[in-house]
C-alpha positions as a Python dict, from the first residue, in 0.01 Angstrom:
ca = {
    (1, 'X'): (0, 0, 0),
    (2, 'X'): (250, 200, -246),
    (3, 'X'): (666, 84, -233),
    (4, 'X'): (690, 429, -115),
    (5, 'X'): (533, 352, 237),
    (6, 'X'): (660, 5, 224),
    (7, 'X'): (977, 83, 191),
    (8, 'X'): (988, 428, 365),
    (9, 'X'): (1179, 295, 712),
    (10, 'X'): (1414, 79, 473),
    (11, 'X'): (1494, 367, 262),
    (12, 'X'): (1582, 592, 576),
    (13, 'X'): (1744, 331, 761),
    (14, 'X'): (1925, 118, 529),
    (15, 'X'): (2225, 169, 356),
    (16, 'X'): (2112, 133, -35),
    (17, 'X'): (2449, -97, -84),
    (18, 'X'): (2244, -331, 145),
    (19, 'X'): (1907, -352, 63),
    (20, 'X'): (1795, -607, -186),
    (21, 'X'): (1524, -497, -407),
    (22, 'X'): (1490, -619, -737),
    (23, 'X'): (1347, -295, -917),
    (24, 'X'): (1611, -127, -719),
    (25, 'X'): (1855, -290, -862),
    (26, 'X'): (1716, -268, -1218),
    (27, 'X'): (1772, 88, -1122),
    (28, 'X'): (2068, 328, -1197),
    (29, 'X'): (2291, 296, -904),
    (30, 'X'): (2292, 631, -716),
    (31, 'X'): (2619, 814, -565),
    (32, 'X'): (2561, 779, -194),
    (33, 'X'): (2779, 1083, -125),
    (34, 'X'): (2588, 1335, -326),
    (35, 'X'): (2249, 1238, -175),
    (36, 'X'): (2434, 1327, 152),
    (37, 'X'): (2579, 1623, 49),
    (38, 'X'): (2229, 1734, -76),
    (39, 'X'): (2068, 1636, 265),
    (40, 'X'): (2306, 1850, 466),
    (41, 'X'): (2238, 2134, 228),
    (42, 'X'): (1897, 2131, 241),
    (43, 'X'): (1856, 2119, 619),
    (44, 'X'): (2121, 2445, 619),
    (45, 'X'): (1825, 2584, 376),
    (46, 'X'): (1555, 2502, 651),
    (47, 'X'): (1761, 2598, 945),
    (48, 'X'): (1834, 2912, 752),
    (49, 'X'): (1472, 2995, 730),
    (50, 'X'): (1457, 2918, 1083),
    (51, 'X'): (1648, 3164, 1175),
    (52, 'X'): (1856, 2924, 1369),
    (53, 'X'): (2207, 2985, 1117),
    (54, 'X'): (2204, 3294, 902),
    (55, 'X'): (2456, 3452, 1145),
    (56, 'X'): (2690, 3094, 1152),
    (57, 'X'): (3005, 3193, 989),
    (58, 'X'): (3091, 3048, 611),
    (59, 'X'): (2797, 2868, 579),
    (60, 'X'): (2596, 3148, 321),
    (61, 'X'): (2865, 3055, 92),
    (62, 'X'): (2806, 2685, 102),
    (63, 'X'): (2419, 2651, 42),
    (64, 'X'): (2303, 2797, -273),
    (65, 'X'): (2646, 2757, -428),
    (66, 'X'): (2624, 2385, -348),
    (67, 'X'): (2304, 2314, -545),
    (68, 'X'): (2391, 2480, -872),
    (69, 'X'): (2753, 2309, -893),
    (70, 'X'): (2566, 1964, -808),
    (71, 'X'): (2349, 2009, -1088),
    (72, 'X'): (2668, 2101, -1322),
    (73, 'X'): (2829, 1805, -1190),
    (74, 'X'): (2542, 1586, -1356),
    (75, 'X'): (2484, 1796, -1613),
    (76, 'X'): (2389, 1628, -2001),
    (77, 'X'): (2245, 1766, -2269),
    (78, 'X'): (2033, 1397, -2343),
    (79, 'X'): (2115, 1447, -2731),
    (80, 'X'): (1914, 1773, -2819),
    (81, 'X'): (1816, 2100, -2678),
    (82, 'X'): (1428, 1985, -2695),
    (83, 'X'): (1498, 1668, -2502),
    (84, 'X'): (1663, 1859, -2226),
    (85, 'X'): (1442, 2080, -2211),
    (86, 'X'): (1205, 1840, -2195),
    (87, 'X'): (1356, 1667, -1918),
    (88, 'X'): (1411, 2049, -1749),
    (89, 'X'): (1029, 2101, -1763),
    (90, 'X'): (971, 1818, -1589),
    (91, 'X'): (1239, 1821, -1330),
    (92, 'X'): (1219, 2144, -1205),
    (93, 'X'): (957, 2362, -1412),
    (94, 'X'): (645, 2169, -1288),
    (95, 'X'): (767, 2111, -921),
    (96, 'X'): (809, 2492, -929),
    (97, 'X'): (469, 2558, -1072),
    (98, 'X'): (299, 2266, -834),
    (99, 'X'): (475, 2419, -517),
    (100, 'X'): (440, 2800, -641),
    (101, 'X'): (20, 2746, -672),
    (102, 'X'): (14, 2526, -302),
    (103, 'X'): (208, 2803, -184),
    (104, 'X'): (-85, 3067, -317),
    (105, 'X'): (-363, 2883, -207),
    (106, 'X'): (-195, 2764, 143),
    (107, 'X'): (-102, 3136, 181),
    (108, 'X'): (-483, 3262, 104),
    (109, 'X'): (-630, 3077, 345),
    (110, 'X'): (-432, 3158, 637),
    (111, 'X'): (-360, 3534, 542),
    (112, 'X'): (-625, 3611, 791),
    (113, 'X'): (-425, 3462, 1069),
    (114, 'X'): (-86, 3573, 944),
    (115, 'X'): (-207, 3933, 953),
    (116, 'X'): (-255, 4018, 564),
    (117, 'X'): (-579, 4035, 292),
    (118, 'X'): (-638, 3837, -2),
    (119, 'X'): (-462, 3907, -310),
    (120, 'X'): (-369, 3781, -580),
    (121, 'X'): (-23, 4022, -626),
    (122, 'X'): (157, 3635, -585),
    (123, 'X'): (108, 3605, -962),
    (124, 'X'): (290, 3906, -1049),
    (125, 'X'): (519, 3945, -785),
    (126, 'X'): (827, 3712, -929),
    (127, 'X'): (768, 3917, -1229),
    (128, 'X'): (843, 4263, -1007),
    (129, 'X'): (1095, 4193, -785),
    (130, 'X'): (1312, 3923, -637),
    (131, 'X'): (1038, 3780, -399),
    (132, 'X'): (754, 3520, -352),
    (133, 'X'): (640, 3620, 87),
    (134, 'X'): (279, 3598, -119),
    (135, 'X'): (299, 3232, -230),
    (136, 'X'): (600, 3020, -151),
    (137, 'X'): (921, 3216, -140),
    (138, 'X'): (1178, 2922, -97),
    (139, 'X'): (1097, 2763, -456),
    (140, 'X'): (1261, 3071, -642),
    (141, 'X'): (1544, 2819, -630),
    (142, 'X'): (1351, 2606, -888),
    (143, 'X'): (1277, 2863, -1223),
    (144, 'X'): (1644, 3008, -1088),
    (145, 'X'): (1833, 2659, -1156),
    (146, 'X'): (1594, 2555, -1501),
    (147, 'X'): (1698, 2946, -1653),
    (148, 'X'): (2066, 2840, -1558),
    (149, 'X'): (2033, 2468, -1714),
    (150, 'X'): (1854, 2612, -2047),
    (151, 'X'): (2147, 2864, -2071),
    (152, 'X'): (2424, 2672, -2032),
    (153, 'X'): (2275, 2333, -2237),
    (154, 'X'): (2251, 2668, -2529),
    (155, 'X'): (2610, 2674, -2468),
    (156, 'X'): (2721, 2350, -2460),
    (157, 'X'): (2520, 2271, -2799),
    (158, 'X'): (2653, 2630, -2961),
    (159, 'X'): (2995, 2593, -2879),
    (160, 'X'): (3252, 2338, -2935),
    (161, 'X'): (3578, 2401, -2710),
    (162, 'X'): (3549, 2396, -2338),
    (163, 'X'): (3763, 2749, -2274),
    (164, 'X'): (3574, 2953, -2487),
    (165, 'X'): (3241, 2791, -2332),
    (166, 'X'): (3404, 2880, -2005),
    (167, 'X'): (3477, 3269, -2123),
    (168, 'X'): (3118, 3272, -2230),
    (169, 'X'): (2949, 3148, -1913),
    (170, 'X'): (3204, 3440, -1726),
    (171, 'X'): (3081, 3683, -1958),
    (172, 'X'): (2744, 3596, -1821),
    (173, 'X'): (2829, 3571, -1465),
    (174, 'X'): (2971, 3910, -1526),
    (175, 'X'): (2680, 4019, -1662),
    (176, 'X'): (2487, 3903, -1341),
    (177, 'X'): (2714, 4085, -1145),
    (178, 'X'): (2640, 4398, -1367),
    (179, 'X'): (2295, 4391, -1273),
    (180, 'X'): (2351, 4351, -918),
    (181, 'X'): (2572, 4716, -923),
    (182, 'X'): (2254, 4874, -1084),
    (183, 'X'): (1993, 4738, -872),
    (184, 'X'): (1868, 4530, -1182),
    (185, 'X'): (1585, 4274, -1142),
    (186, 'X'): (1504, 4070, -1459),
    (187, 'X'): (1153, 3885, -1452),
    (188, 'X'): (1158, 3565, -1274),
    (189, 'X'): (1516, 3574, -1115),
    (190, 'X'): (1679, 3586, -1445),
    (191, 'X'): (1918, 3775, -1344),
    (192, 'X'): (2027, 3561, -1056),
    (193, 'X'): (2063, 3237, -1304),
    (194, 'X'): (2343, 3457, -1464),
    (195, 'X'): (2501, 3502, -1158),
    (196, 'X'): (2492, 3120, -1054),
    (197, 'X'): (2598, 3040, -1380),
    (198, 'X'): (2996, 3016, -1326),
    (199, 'X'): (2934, 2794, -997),
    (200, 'X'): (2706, 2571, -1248),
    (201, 'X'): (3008, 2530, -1427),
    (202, 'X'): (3245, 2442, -1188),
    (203, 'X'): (3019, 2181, -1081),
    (204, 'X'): (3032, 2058, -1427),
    (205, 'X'): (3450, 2078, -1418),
    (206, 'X'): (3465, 1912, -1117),
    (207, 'X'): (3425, 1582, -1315),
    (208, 'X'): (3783, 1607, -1379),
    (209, 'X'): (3875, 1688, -1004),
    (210, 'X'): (3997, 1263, -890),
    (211, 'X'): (3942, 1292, -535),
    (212, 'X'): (3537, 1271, -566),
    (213, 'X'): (3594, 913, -791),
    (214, 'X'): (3498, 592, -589),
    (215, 'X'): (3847, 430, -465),
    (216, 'X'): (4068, 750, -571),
    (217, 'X'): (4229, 858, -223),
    (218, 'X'): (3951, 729, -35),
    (219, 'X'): (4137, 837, 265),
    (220, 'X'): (4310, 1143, 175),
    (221, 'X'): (3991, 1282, 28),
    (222, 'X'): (3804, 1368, 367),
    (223, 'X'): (4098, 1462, 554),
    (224, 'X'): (4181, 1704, 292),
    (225, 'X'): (3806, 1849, 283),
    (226, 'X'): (3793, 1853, 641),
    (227, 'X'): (4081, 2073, 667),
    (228, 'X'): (3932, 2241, 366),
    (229, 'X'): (3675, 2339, 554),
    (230, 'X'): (3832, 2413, 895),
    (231, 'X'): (4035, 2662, 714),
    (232, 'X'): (3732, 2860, 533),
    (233, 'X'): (3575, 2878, 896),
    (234, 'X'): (3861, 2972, 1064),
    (235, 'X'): (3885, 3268, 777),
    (236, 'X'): (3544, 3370, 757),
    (237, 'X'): (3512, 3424, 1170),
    (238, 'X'): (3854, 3597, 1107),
    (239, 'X'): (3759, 3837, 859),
    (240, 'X'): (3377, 3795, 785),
    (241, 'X'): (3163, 3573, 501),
    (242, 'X'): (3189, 3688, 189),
    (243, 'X'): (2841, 3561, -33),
    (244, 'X'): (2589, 3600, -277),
    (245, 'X'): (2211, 3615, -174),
    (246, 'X'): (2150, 3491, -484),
    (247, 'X'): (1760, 3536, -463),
    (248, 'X'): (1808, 3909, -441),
    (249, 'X'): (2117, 3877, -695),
    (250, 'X'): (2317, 4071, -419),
    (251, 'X'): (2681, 4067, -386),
    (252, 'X'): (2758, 4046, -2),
    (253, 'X'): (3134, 4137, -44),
    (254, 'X'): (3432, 4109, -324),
    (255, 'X'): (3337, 3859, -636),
    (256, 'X'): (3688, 3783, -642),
    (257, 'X'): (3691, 3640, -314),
    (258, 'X'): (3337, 3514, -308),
    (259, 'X'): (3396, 3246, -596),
    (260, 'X'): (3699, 3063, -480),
    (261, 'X'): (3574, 3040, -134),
    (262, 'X'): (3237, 2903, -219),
    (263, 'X'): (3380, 2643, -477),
    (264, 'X'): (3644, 2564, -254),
    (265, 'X'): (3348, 2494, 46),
    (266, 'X'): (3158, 2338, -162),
    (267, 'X'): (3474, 2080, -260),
    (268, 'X'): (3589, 2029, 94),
    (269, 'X'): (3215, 1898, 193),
    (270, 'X'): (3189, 1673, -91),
    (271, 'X'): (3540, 1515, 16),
    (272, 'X'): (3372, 1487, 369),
    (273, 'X'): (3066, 1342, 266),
    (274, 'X'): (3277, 1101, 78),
    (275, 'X'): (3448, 968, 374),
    (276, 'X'): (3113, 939, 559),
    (277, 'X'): (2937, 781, 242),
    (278, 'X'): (2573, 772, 371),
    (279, 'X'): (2323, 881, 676),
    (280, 'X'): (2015, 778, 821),
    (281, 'X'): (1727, 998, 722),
    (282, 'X'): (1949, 1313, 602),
    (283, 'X'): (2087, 1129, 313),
    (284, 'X'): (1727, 1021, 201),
    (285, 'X'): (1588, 1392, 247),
    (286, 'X'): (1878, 1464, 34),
    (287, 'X'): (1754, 1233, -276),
    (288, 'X'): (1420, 1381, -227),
    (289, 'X'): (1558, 1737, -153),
    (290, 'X'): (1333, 1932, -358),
    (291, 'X'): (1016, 1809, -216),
    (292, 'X'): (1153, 1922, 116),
    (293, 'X'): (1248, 2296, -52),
    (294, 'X'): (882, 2309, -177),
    (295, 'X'): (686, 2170, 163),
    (296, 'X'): (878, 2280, 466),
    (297, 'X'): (794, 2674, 469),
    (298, 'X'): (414, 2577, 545),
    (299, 'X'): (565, 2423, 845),
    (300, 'X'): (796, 2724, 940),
    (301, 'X'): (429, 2947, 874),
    (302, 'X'): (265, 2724, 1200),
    (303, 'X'): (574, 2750, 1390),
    (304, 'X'): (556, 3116, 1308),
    (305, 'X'): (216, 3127, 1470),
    (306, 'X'): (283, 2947, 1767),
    (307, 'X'): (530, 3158, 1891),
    (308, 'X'): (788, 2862, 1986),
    (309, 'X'): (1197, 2869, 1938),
    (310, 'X'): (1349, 2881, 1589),
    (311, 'X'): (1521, 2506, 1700),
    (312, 'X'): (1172, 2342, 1740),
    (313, 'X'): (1016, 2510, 1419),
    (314, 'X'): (1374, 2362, 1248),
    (315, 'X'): (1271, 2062, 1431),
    (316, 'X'): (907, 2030, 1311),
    (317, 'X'): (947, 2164, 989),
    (318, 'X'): (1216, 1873, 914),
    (319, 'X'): (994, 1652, 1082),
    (320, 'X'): (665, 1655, 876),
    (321, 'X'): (810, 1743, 530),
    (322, 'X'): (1042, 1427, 606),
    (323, 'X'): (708, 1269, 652),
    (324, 'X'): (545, 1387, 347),
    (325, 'X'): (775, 1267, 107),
    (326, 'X'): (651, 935, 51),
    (327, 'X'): (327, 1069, 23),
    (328, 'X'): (463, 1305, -270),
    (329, 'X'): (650, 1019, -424),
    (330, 'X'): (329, 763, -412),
    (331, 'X'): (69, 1039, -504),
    (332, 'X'): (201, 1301, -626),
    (333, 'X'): (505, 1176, -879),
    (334, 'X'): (438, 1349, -1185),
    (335, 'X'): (488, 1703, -959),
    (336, 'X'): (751, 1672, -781),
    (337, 'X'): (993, 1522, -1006),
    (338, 'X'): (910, 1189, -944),
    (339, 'X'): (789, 1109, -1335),
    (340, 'X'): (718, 1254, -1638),
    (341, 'X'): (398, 1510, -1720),
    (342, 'X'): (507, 1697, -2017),
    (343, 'X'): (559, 1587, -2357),
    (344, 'X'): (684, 1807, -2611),
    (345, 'X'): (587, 1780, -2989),
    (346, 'X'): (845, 1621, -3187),
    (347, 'X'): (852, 1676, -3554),
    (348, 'X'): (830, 1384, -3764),
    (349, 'X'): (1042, 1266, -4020),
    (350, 'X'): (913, 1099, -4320),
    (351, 'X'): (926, 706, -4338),
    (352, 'X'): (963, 692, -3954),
    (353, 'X'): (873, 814, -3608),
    (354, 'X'): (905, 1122, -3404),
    (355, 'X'): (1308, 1045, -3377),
    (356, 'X'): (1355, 1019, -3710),
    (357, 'X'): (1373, 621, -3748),
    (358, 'X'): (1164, 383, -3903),
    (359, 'X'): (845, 174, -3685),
    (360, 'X'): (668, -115, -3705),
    (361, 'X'): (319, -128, -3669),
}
């Protein structure tokens, strides 16, 4: 049997500080907190399409936001523009093709029962407008968040000093928010990876921000981002949530207002997660969070069809993509961002290898 079953209880039950494994500790150590944080977001994302939250107060401005300033917050450019992108294509460009075909075929052979015909409009529909309801409309995410990586690795390469990076990414964001006023849709939500853009970059500037650090203010840090967050909650049922659907690249209120309250949400529930450090099950759906994105809508599809509450299709929809993930992980690695697929052609350089220096044969 594959690690991934062996160790599937041990990984959802046992604190990684505590488990002895030695190819997990030949491993880089992971930041407990994050994989928490990531968990709690992506059960918001499958309670959302539920229908169990999307009325909850504050919490569209946490979700979406969340994800892009996590991946600024790890964001490096691995030395060149081909080796990122490399890296992108593999992380996040083949889960999204992988998840966007299993959506088409899943979705063909239940249209009958769903109430629609055959077609193959899933093909060109992210092409026409900012939807996927014909093959597997959570995973716009994905090609969202690897536009918004390539741009701002382009950026970070181009451009030396950090405030005129920052004016440039702004630019951008303003750009997005340009298109939004005109009802402009750019192939393959484009236009919504210029509007995530400034929240990919606070992500990336919260390095600097001392409270997230292991043993800085360990016990200031949560109190602060629980009040952090009591405050935003208090204000939103106060005066409404102001938020971006980003998939539609629509402005739900003021941009001036909508990015200091999302960054500021997103902040006070890293502080929190912080403080708790690590969860049973959430925090391990949160390290595998995108196989979860890709595989829980063909569980909200039965649910749909059986007629039963939007808490039990939450429920079961958790449930069995919880349940797949070791499956992904043992067959399935090189999809869902588990390994490497893609290889892209380097150039070589004479009297040595692809990266330029010498080999030995």
């Amino acid at each position: 049997m594959k690690d991934p079953f062996i160790y599937f209880f041990r990984d959802n039950f046992t604190p990684p500080y505590k488990q002895k494994n030695v190819a997990l500790a030949a491993q880089k150590p992971r930041i407990e907190f994050i994989d928490l944080a990531k968990g709690v977001c992506i059960l918001l994302v499958v309670m959302m399409h539920s229908g169990i939250s999307g009325e909850t107060p504050a919490l569209p401005a946490l979700r979406m936001p969340l994800y892009f300033m996590l991946s600024g917050l790890f964001f490096k450019d691995y030395g060149s523009f081909l080796n990122f992108t490399e890296k992108k294509i593999n992380k996040i460009l083949v889960p999204f093709i992988f998840f966007f075909f299993l959506g088409f075929v899943f979705h063909q052979l239940f249209a009958p029962l769903l109430g629609r015909e055959l077609s193959f409009y899933a093909f060109r529909e992210p092409f026409l407008r900012s939807d996927m309801n014909a093959s597997n409309a959570p995973i716009w995410f994905l090609i969202c968040l690897f536009w918004v990586n390539l741009l701002y690795c382009i950026i970070s390469i181009s451009v030396r000093y950090l405030w005129l990076r920052a004016l440039i990414v702004f630019l951008l964001g303003g750009t997005g928010y340009f298109l939004h006023l005109h009802q402009v849709y750019l192939p393959l939500f484009f236009a919504s990876s210029l509007t995530a853009l400034p929240f990919f970059f606070a992500g990336l500037l919260l390095r600097k921000f001392p409270l997230l650090y292991a043993g800085q203010h360990d016990r200031l840090g949560p109190l602060l981002g629980g009040l952090i967050i009591i405050l935003i909650v208090c204000c939103c049922t106060c005066w409404g949530t102001s938020w971006i659907d980003f998939r539609a690249n629509f402005y739900h209120g003021n941009p001036l207002i909508i990015f200091p309250l999302s960054v500021s949400f997103v902040v006070g529930l890293l502080l929190v997660c912080k403080g708790i450090g690590w969860l049973p099950i959430v925090s391990y759906m949160g390290r595998y969070s995108i196989m979860v994105l890709g595989l829980h809508l063909f569980f909200l599809w039965f649910g749909y069809l059986t007629y039963v509450s939007p808490f039990v299709i939450f429920l079961l929809s958790s449930f069995f993509s919880w349940l797949l993930i070791p499956v992904c992980r043992a067959y399935l690695p090189h999809v869902t961002a588990q390994a490497d697929w893609v290889r892209l052609p380097r150039r070589r350089k004479a009297g040595g290898g692809a990266d330029g220096k010498q080999t030995v044969s």
